[in-house]
Coordinates of C-alpha atoms in Angstrom, one line a residue:
Chain A
M1 CA 4.6 -5.8 33.7
T2 CA 1.0 -6.9 34.3
S3 CA -0.6 -9.2 31.8
P4 CA -3.0 -7.5 29.3
A5 CA -6.7 -7.4 30.3
A6 CA -7.7 -8.1 26.7
L7 CA -6.1 -9.8 23.7
V8 CA -7.0 -8.6 20.3
F9 CA -6.1 -10.7 17.2
D10 CA -5.8 -10.0 13.6
A11 CA -7.6 -12.6 11.5
Y12 CA -6.2 -13.5 8.1
G13 CA -2.6 -14.8 8.3
T14 CA -2.7 -14.6 12.1
L15 CA -5.4 -17.0 13.2
F16 CA -6.5 -18.2 9.8
D17 CA -4.2 -19.7 7.1
V18 CA -4.9 -18.4 3.6
H19 CA -3.0 -21.2 2.0
A20 CA -6.1 -23.0 0.9
V21 CA -6.9 -20.0 -1.4
V22 CA -3.4 -20.4 -3.0
E23 CA -4.0 -24.1 -3.5
R24 CA -7.3 -23.5 -5.2
C25 CA -5.7 -20.9 -7.5
E26 CA -3.1 -23.4 -8.5
A27 CA -5.9 -26.0 -9.2
F28 CA -7.8 -23.5 -11.4
W29 CA -4.7 -22.2 -13.2
P30 CA -1.9 -24.8 -13.1
G31 CA 1.6 -23.3 -12.9
R32 CA 0.2 -19.8 -12.3
G33 CA -1.4 -20.2 -8.8
A34 CA 1.6 -18.6 -6.9
A35 CA 1.9 -15.6 -9.2
L36 CA -1.9 -15.1 -9.2
S37 CA -2.2 -15.4 -5.4
Q38 CA 0.7 -13.0 -4.9
L39 CA -0.7 -10.3 -7.1
W40 CA -4.2 -10.8 -5.8
R41 CA -3.0 -10.3 -2.2
A42 CA -0.8 -7.3 -3.2
K43 CA -3.7 -5.4 -4.9
Q44 CA -6.1 -6.4 -2.1
L45 CA -3.9 -4.7 0.5
E46 CA -2.8 -1.7 -1.7
W47 CA -6.4 -0.8 -2.4
T48 CA -7.3 -0.9 1.3
W49 CA -4.6 1.7 1.9
Q50 CA -5.4 3.8 -1.1
R51 CA -9.2 3.7 -0.6
S52 CA -8.7 4.7 3.0
L53 CA -6.5 7.7 2.0
M54 CA -9.0 8.6 -0.8
R55 CA -11.9 8.2 1.6
R56 CA -13.5 5.8 -0.8
Y57 CA -14.1 2.8 1.5
V58 CA -15.9 -0.3 0.3
P59 CA -16.2 -3.6 2.2
F60 CA -13.2 -5.9 2.2
S61 CA -15.3 -8.6 0.4
Q62 CA -15.6 -6.2 -2.6
V63 CA -12.0 -5.2 -2.5
T64 CA -11.0 -8.9 -2.4
R65 CA -13.3 -9.8 -5.3
E66 CA -12.1 -6.8 -7.4
A67 CA -8.5 -7.6 -6.7
L68 CA -9.0 -11.1 -8.0
G69 CA -10.4 -9.7 -11.2
Y70 CA -7.5 -7.3 -11.6
A71 CA -4.9 -10.0 -11.0
C72 CA -6.5 -12.4 -13.5
E73 CA -6.6 -9.6 -16.1
A74 CA -3.0 -8.6 -15.5
L75 CA -1.8 -12.1 -15.9
G76 CA -4.0 -12.9 -18.8
L77 CA -5.9 -15.7 -17.0
A78 CA -9.6 -16.3 -17.9
C79 CA -11.8 -16.1 -14.8
D80 CA -15.6 -16.6 -14.8
D81 CA -18.1 -16.0 -12.1
A82 CA -18.0 -19.6 -10.9
R83 CA -14.3 -19.5 -10.2
V84 CA -14.6 -16.1 -8.4
A85 CA -17.4 -17.5 -6.3
A86 CA -15.4 -20.7 -5.5
L87 CA -12.4 -18.6 -4.4
M88 CA -14.4 -16.2 -2.3
Q89 CA -16.1 -19.3 -0.7
E90 CA -12.6 -20.5 0.4
Y91 CA -12.3 -17.4 2.6
L92 CA -15.4 -18.5 4.5
R93 CA -13.8 -21.8 5.7
L94 CA -10.1 -21.2 5.9
A95 CA -8.2 -23.5 8.3
T96 CA -6.9 -22.1 11.6
Y97 CA -3.1 -22.5 12.1
P98 CA -2.7 -25.8 13.9
E99 CA -1.7 -24.2 17.3
V100 CA -4.6 -21.7 17.3
P101 CA -7.4 -23.5 19.1
D102 CA -5.2 -24.7 22.0
A103 CA -3.5 -21.4 22.3
L104 CA -6.8 -19.5 22.5
A105 CA -8.1 -21.8 25.2
R106 CA -5.0 -21.2 27.3
L107 CA -5.1 -17.4 26.7
R108 CA -8.8 -17.1 27.6
A109 CA -8.5 -17.4 31.4
G110 CA -9.4 -14.0 33.0
R111 CA -9.2 -12.1 29.8
K112 CA -11.3 -10.7 27.0
L113 CA -10.5 -12.1 23.6
A114 CA -11.4 -10.4 20.4
I115 CA -10.7 -10.3 16.7
L116 CA -10.1 -7.0 14.9
T117 CA -10.0 -7.4 11.2
N118 CA -10.2 -5.6 7.8
G119 CA -12.6 -8.3 6.9
S120 CA -16.2 -7.2 6.5
P121 CA -18.9 -9.1 8.5
D122 CA -20.0 -11.0 5.4
M123 CA -16.5 -12.6 5.4
I124 CA -15.3 -12.9 9.0
D125 CA -18.6 -13.9 10.8
P126 CA -19.2 -17.1 8.7
L127 CA -15.5 -18.0 9.1
V128 CA -15.6 -17.7 12.9
A129 CA -18.9 -19.5 13.1
H130 CA -17.5 -22.3 10.9
H131 CA -14.9 -23.1 13.5
G132 CA -17.2 -22.6 16.5
L133 CA -14.6 -20.2 18.0
R134 CA -15.7 -18.1 21.0
F135 CA -14.7 -14.5 21.2
D136 CA -16.0 -11.7 23.4
A137 CA -16.1 -9.6 20.2
V138 CA -15.5 -9.9 16.5
L139 CA -14.7 -6.4 15.4
S140 CA -14.5 -5.2 11.8
V141 CA -13.2 -2.0 10.3
D142 CA -16.5 -2.0 8.4
E143 CA -18.2 -0.2 11.3
I144 CA -16.1 3.0 10.7
G145 CA -15.3 2.7 7.0
I146 CA -11.5 3.0 7.0
F147 CA -8.9 0.2 6.9
K148 CA -5.8 -0.6 9.0
P149 CA -3.4 0.8 10.1
A150 CA -5.4 4.0 10.7
P151 CA -5.5 4.7 14.5
E152 CA -9.3 4.9 14.4
V153 CA -9.3 1.2 13.7
Y154 CA -7.5 0.2 16.9
E155 CA -9.7 2.7 18.7
I156 CA -12.6 0.4 17.9
A157 CA -11.2 -2.2 20.3
V158 CA -10.8 0.3 23.1
R159 CA -14.3 1.5 22.7
R160 CA -16.0 -1.8 22.2
L161 CA -14.1 -3.8 24.9
G162 CA -14.1 -1.0 27.4
V163 CA -10.3 -1.5 28.1
A164 CA -7.6 1.2 28.0
A165 CA -5.2 1.0 25.1
A166 CA -2.2 0.2 27.4
D167 CA -4.2 -2.8 28.8
V168 CA -4.7 -4.3 25.3
G169 CA -2.3 -6.9 23.9
F170 CA -2.5 -6.9 20.1
V171 CA -1.4 -9.9 18.0
S172 CA -0.8 -9.8 14.3
S173 CA 1.3 -11.6 11.7
N174 CA 1.4 -8.5 9.5
G175 CA 4.4 -6.3 10.6
W176 CA 2.7 -3.1 9.5
D177 CA -0.5 -4.0 11.3
A178 CA 1.5 -4.8 14.5
L179 CA 3.3 -1.4 14.2
G180 CA 0.1 0.5 13.5
A181 CA -1.3 -1.0 16.7
K182 CA 2.0 -0.1 18.6
S183 CA 1.8 3.5 17.2
F184 CA -1.8 3.7 18.6
G185 CA -0.7 2.6 22.0
F186 CA -1.3 -1.2 22.3
R187 CA 1.2 -3.7 23.6
V188 CA 2.1 -5.8 20.6
W189 CA 3.2 -9.2 19.7
W190 CA 4.2 -9.8 16.1
I191 CA 3.7 -13.4 14.9
N192 CA 6.6 -13.5 12.4
R193 CA 6.2 -16.9 10.9
A194 CA 8.2 -16.1 7.8
A195 CA 11.1 -14.5 9.7
A196 CA 10.7 -11.3 7.8
P197 CA 12.7 -8.1 8.5
L198 CA 11.1 -5.5 10.7
E199 CA 9.2 -2.9 8.8
R200 CA 10.7 0.6 9.1
L201 CA 7.7 2.4 10.6
D202 CA 9.3 4.1 13.6
F203 CA 8.2 1.4 16.1
A204 CA 9.1 -2.1 17.3
P205 CA 6.8 -4.8 18.7
D206 CA 7.0 -5.7 22.4
G207 CA 7.8 -9.3 21.2
Q208 CA 8.3 -11.4 18.1
L209 CA 7.0 -15.0 18.1
R210 CA 7.1 -17.8 15.6
G211 CA 3.5 -18.9 16.3
L212 CA 0.6 -18.3 18.6
G213 CA 1.6 -21.3 20.7
E214 CA 4.5 -19.1 22.1
L215 CA 2.1 -16.4 23.3
P216 CA 1.0 -17.8 26.7
D217 CA 4.6 -18.1 27.9
A218 CA 5.5 -14.7 26.4
L219 CA 2.7 -13.1 28.4
A220 CA 3.8 -14.8 31.6
R221 CA 7.3 -13.4 31.3
Chain B
M1 CA -14.5 20.7 -23.5
T2 CA -12.1 23.6 -22.8
S3 CA -8.4 22.8 -22.5
P4 CA -7.1 22.7 -18.9
A5 CA -5.6 26.0 -17.6
A6 CA -2.9 24.1 -15.7
L7 CA -1.2 20.8 -16.2
V8 CA 0.1 19.0 -13.2
F9 CA 2.5 16.1 -13.6
D10 CA 3.6 13.3 -11.3
A11 CA 7.4 12.9 -11.3
Y12 CA 8.8 9.4 -10.8
G13 CA 7.7 7.0 -13.6
T14 CA 5.8 9.8 -15.4
L15 CA 8.4 12.4 -16.3
F16 CA 11.5 10.6 -15.0
D17 CA 12.5 7.1 -15.7
V18 CA 13.7 5.1 -12.7
H19 CA 15.4 2.5 -14.8
A20 CA 18.9 3.8 -14.0
V21 CA 18.3 2.8 -10.4
V22 CA 17.4 -0.7 -11.5
E23 CA 20.6 -0.9 -13.6
R24 CA 22.7 0.2 -10.7
C25 CA 21.1 -2.4 -8.4
E26 CA 22.0 -5.1 -11.0
A27 CA 25.6 -3.8 -11.2
F28 CA 26.0 -4.0 -7.4
W29 CA 24.2 -7.3 -7.0
P30 CA 24.5 -9.3 -10.3
G31 CA 21.4 -11.5 -10.9
R32 CA 19.5 -9.9 -8.1
G33 CA 18.9 -6.4 -9.4
A34 CA 15.4 -6.9 -10.6
A35 CA 14.2 -8.7 -7.4
L36 CA 15.8 -6.0 -5.3
S37 CA 14.4 -3.1 -7.3
Q38 CA 10.9 -4.6 -7.2
L39 CA 10.9 -5.2 -3.4
W40 CA 12.5 -1.8 -2.8
R41 CA 9.8 0.0 -4.8
A42 CA 7.0 -2.1 -3.2
K43 CA 8.1 -1.2 0.3
Q44 CA 8.7 2.4 -0.6
L45 CA 5.1 2.8 -1.8
E46 CA 3.5 0.7 1.0
W47 CA 5.2 2.7 3.7
T48 CA 4.0 6.0 2.1
W49 CA 0.4 4.7 2.4
Q50 CA 0.8 3.1 5.8
R51 CA 2.7 6.1 7.3
S52 CA 0.0 8.4 6.0
L53 CA -2.8 6.3 7.6
M54 CA -0.7 6.1 10.9
R55 CA 0.0 9.8 10.7
R56 CA 3.7 9.1 11.0
Y57 CA 5.0 11.0 8.0
V58 CA 8.6 11.2 7.2
P59 CA 10.1 12.6 4.0
F60 CA 10.2 10.4 0.9
S61 CA 14.0 10.5 0.9
Q62 CA 13.9 8.7 4.3
V63 CA 11.2 6.3 3.2
T64 CA 13.2 5.5 0.1
R65 CA 16.5 4.9 2.0
E66 CA 14.8 2.7 4.6
A67 CA 13.0 0.7 2.0
L68 CA 16.4 -0.1 0.4
G69 CA 17.7 -1.3 3.7
Y70 CA 14.7 -3.5 4.2
A71 CA 14.8 -5.0 0.7
C72 CA 18.5 -5.8 1.1
E73 CA 17.9 -7.5 4.5
A74 CA 14.9 -9.4 3.2
L75 CA 16.9 -10.8 0.2
G76 CA 20.1 -11.4 2.2
L77 CA 22.2 -8.9 0.2
A78 CA 25.0 -7.0 1.9
C79 CA 24.6 -3.2 1.6
D80 CA 27.0 -0.7 3.0
D81 CA 26.7 3.1 3.3
A82 CA 28.6 3.7 0.0
R83 CA 26.1 1.6 -2.0
V84 CA 23.1 3.3 -0.3
A85 CA 24.6 6.7 -1.1
A86 CA 25.3 5.7 -4.7
L87 CA 21.7 4.5 -5.2
M88 CA 20.2 7.5 -3.6
Q89 CA 22.4 9.7 -5.8
E90 CA 20.9 8.1 -8.9
Y91 CA 17.5 9.6 -8.0
L92 CA 19.0 13.1 -8.3
R93 CA 19.9 12.6 -12.0
L94 CA 17.3 10.2 -13.4
A95 CA 16.8 10.6 -17.1
T96 CA 13.5 12.0 -18.4
Y97 CA 11.6 9.7 -20.8
P98 CA 12.8 10.6 -24.3
E99 CA 9.6 12.4 -25.4
V100 CA 9.3 14.6 -22.2
P101 CA 11.3 17.8 -23.1
D102 CA 9.5 18.3 -26.4
A103 CA 6.1 17.4 -25.0
L104 CA 6.5 19.9 -22.2
A105 CA 7.6 22.7 -24.6
R106 CA 4.5 22.1 -26.7
L107 CA 2.2 21.9 -23.7
R108 CA 3.5 25.1 -22.1
A109 CA 1.7 27.6 -24.4
G110 CA -0.8 29.6 -22.4
R111 CA -0.8 27.2 -19.5
K112 CA 0.7 26.8 -16.1
L113 CA 2.8 23.6 -15.7
A114 CA 3.7 22.1 -12.4
I115 CA 5.0 18.9 -10.7
L116 CA 3.2 17.4 -7.8
T117 CA 5.2 14.6 -6.2
N118 CA 5.6 12.4 -3.2
G119 CA 9.3 13.3 -3.5
S120 CA 10.7 15.5 -0.8
P121 CA 12.5 18.8 -1.9
D122 CA 15.9 17.2 -1.2
M123 CA 15.1 14.7 -4.0
I124 CA 13.0 16.5 -6.5
D125 CA 14.6 20.0 -6.6
P126 CA 18.1 18.8 -7.6
L127 CA 16.5 16.5 -10.2
V128 CA 14.6 19.3 -11.9
A129 CA 17.6 21.6 -11.7
H130 CA 19.8 18.9 -13.2
H131 CA 17.7 18.9 -16.4
G132 CA 17.1 22.7 -16.4
L133 CA 13.4 22.1 -16.7
R134 CA 11.1 25.1 -16.2
F135 CA 7.9 24.7 -14.2
D136 CA 5.6 27.3 -12.7
A137 CA 5.8 25.3 -9.5
V138 CA 7.4 22.1 -8.1
L139 CA 5.1 21.0 -5.4
S140 CA 5.8 18.3 -2.9
V141 CA 3.6 16.5 -0.4
D142 CA 6.3 17.4 2.1
E143 CA 4.6 20.7 2.8
I144 CA 1.5 19.0 4.3
G145 CA 3.1 15.8 5.7
I146 CA 0.8 13.2 4.0
F147 CA 1.4 11.1 0.8
K148 CA -0.7 10.5 -2.3
P149 CA -3.5 9.6 -2.9
A150 CA -5.0 11.7 0.0
P151 CA -7.2 14.5 -1.4
E152 CA -5.2 17.0 0.7
V153 CA -2.3 16.3 -1.7
Y154 CA -4.1 17.3 -4.8
E155 CA -5.5 20.3 -3.0
I156 CA -1.9 21.7 -2.8
A157 CA -2.0 22.3 -6.6
V158 CA -5.3 24.1 -6.5
R159 CA -4.1 26.4 -3.7
R160 CA -0.6 27.0 -5.0
L161 CA -1.5 27.5 -8.7
G162 CA -4.7 29.4 -8.0
V163 CA -6.7 27.3 -10.4
A164 CA -10.0 25.5 -9.8
A165 CA -9.8 21.6 -9.6
A166 CA -12.0 21.3 -12.8
D167 CA -9.4 23.4 -14.7
V168 CA -6.5 21.2 -13.8
G169 CA -5.3 18.4 -16.0
F170 CA -3.4 15.8 -14.0
V171 CA -0.9 13.4 -15.6
S172 CA 0.5 10.3 -13.9
S173 CA 1.8 6.9 -14.9
N174 CA 0.6 5.5 -11.6
G175 CA -3.0 4.3 -12.0
W176 CA -3.8 4.8 -8.3
D177 CA -2.4 8.3 -8.4
A178 CA -4.4 9.1 -11.5
L179 CA -7.6 7.9 -9.9
G180 CA -6.8 9.6 -6.6
A181 CA -6.6 12.8 -8.6
K182 CA -9.8 12.0 -10.4
S183 CA -11.6 11.3 -7.1
F184 CA -10.4 14.7 -6.0
G185 CA -11.9 16.4 -9.0
F186 CA -9.1 16.9 -11.6
R187 CA -9.3 15.9 -15.2
V188 CA -6.9 13.1 -15.6
W189 CA -4.7 11.4 -18.2
W190 CA -3.1 8.1 -17.3
I191 CA 0.2 7.4 -18.9
N192 CA -0.1 3.7 -19.1
R193 CA 3.2 2.7 -20.6
A194 CA 3.0 -0.9 -19.4
A195 CA -0.6 -1.5 -20.7
A196 CA -1.6 -2.4 -17.1
P197 CA -5.3 -3.1 -16.2
L198 CA -7.3 -0.3 -14.7
E199 CA -7.1 -0.2 -10.9
R200 CA -10.5 -0.9 -9.3
L201 CA -10.9 2.3 -7.4
D202 CA -14.3 3.5 -8.4
F203 CA -13.1 6.0 -11.1
A204 CA -11.7 6.0 -14.6
P205 CA -9.2 8.5 -16.2
D206 CA -10.4 10.9 -18.8
G207 CA -7.9 9.4 -21.2
Q208 CA -5.2 6.7 -21.4
L209 CA -2.0 7.4 -23.2
R210 CA 1.1 5.4 -24.1
G211 CA 3.4 8.3 -23.5
L212 CA 3.6 12.0 -22.8
G213 CA 4.0 12.7 -26.6
E214 CA 0.4 11.8 -27.1
L215 CA -0.9 14.4 -24.6
P216 CA -0.9 17.6 -26.8
D217 CA -3.2 15.9 -29.4
A218 CA -5.4 14.4 -26.6
L219 CA -5.9 17.9 -25.1
A220 CA -6.8 19.3 -28.5
R221 CA -9.6 16.8 -29.0

């Protein structure tokens, strides 16, 4: 099979490691950081799906901030504006996974590279700039007002990159995002760092990898 | 304000207590029942939202069965067909919350009463029949092939009951379901048995109750 003409990457958890946010939670609320991070992340995602179905889109930065408020309230943790601001600030300078810069450099040859993320421009643009990463496009669901895994989201990449769906290789660490992209018609590699089971969503990825460093070889096969 | 011409109830967690499923999980996998039930429920819900956005609907009974398989695999618990069948069977005879039969009898006077549920007919119809409960309609998202909180779901009740949205009182224990119904245009009472924070989804319910027994008085106010 020919190698994809374009590679499109999910951002959070795929290129960028959100672990620093977890650490900051633990620093603010010792002993409760893990529980807070987990509930925060769960509500952040749930609301992207529910708002999309309700057709009540708001930018991911707002969803993220409101999910933090909810999680603190649910766990009985005091949270002031300064802590909210500090945690939201962490999102603007998340580390990449260690293998990411080298892998992107190897993958670039002869291909378009893009990000396709739930993150609104106020979150993703500063983060990409912070690392000096070069992409042909940094695409956000914000331009259409609905979150992943709606097919309209993956359509953004087709339209903006000018590449047919079958020529796009999509890379995500979120199983449901990978399968949403597969359902749309992309070729898909699932970065399954946690060795999670496959989500039961009618599809399977074209490949499963333990990290982005394995992708160049997987594409060459 | 005039009292609603129709009352529409969510099923699982609102009228019917899923606790028996949790207990059966604990009996099958001692010490792991709570973790399994929690992950099972989380995946069951996530997939309803993701499948709706992907436009890959399958009946809730299939989502529920597949979510159980996923949860067992993720937690490393052996699960054979007999256990799956036994757990799915529990859903067909869940207990009502203690106050439900009396509350429904008091609420019926002069009103249409209906259920509106994600549950497919193969799950909800046997459960309602098991309790001999009388409703004017038992409505399932299965007739339109998309799950809550899409507005098309709440529209089913308007169409099938022949009542304007503003004349419908909707009752759910799921905050996001209550707010999806509010976003659609129903009057909404949230049965908040767990004293959870309000979901940040742009709306608020018309009232919060600790159980269905408080609803007749709330409607009379």
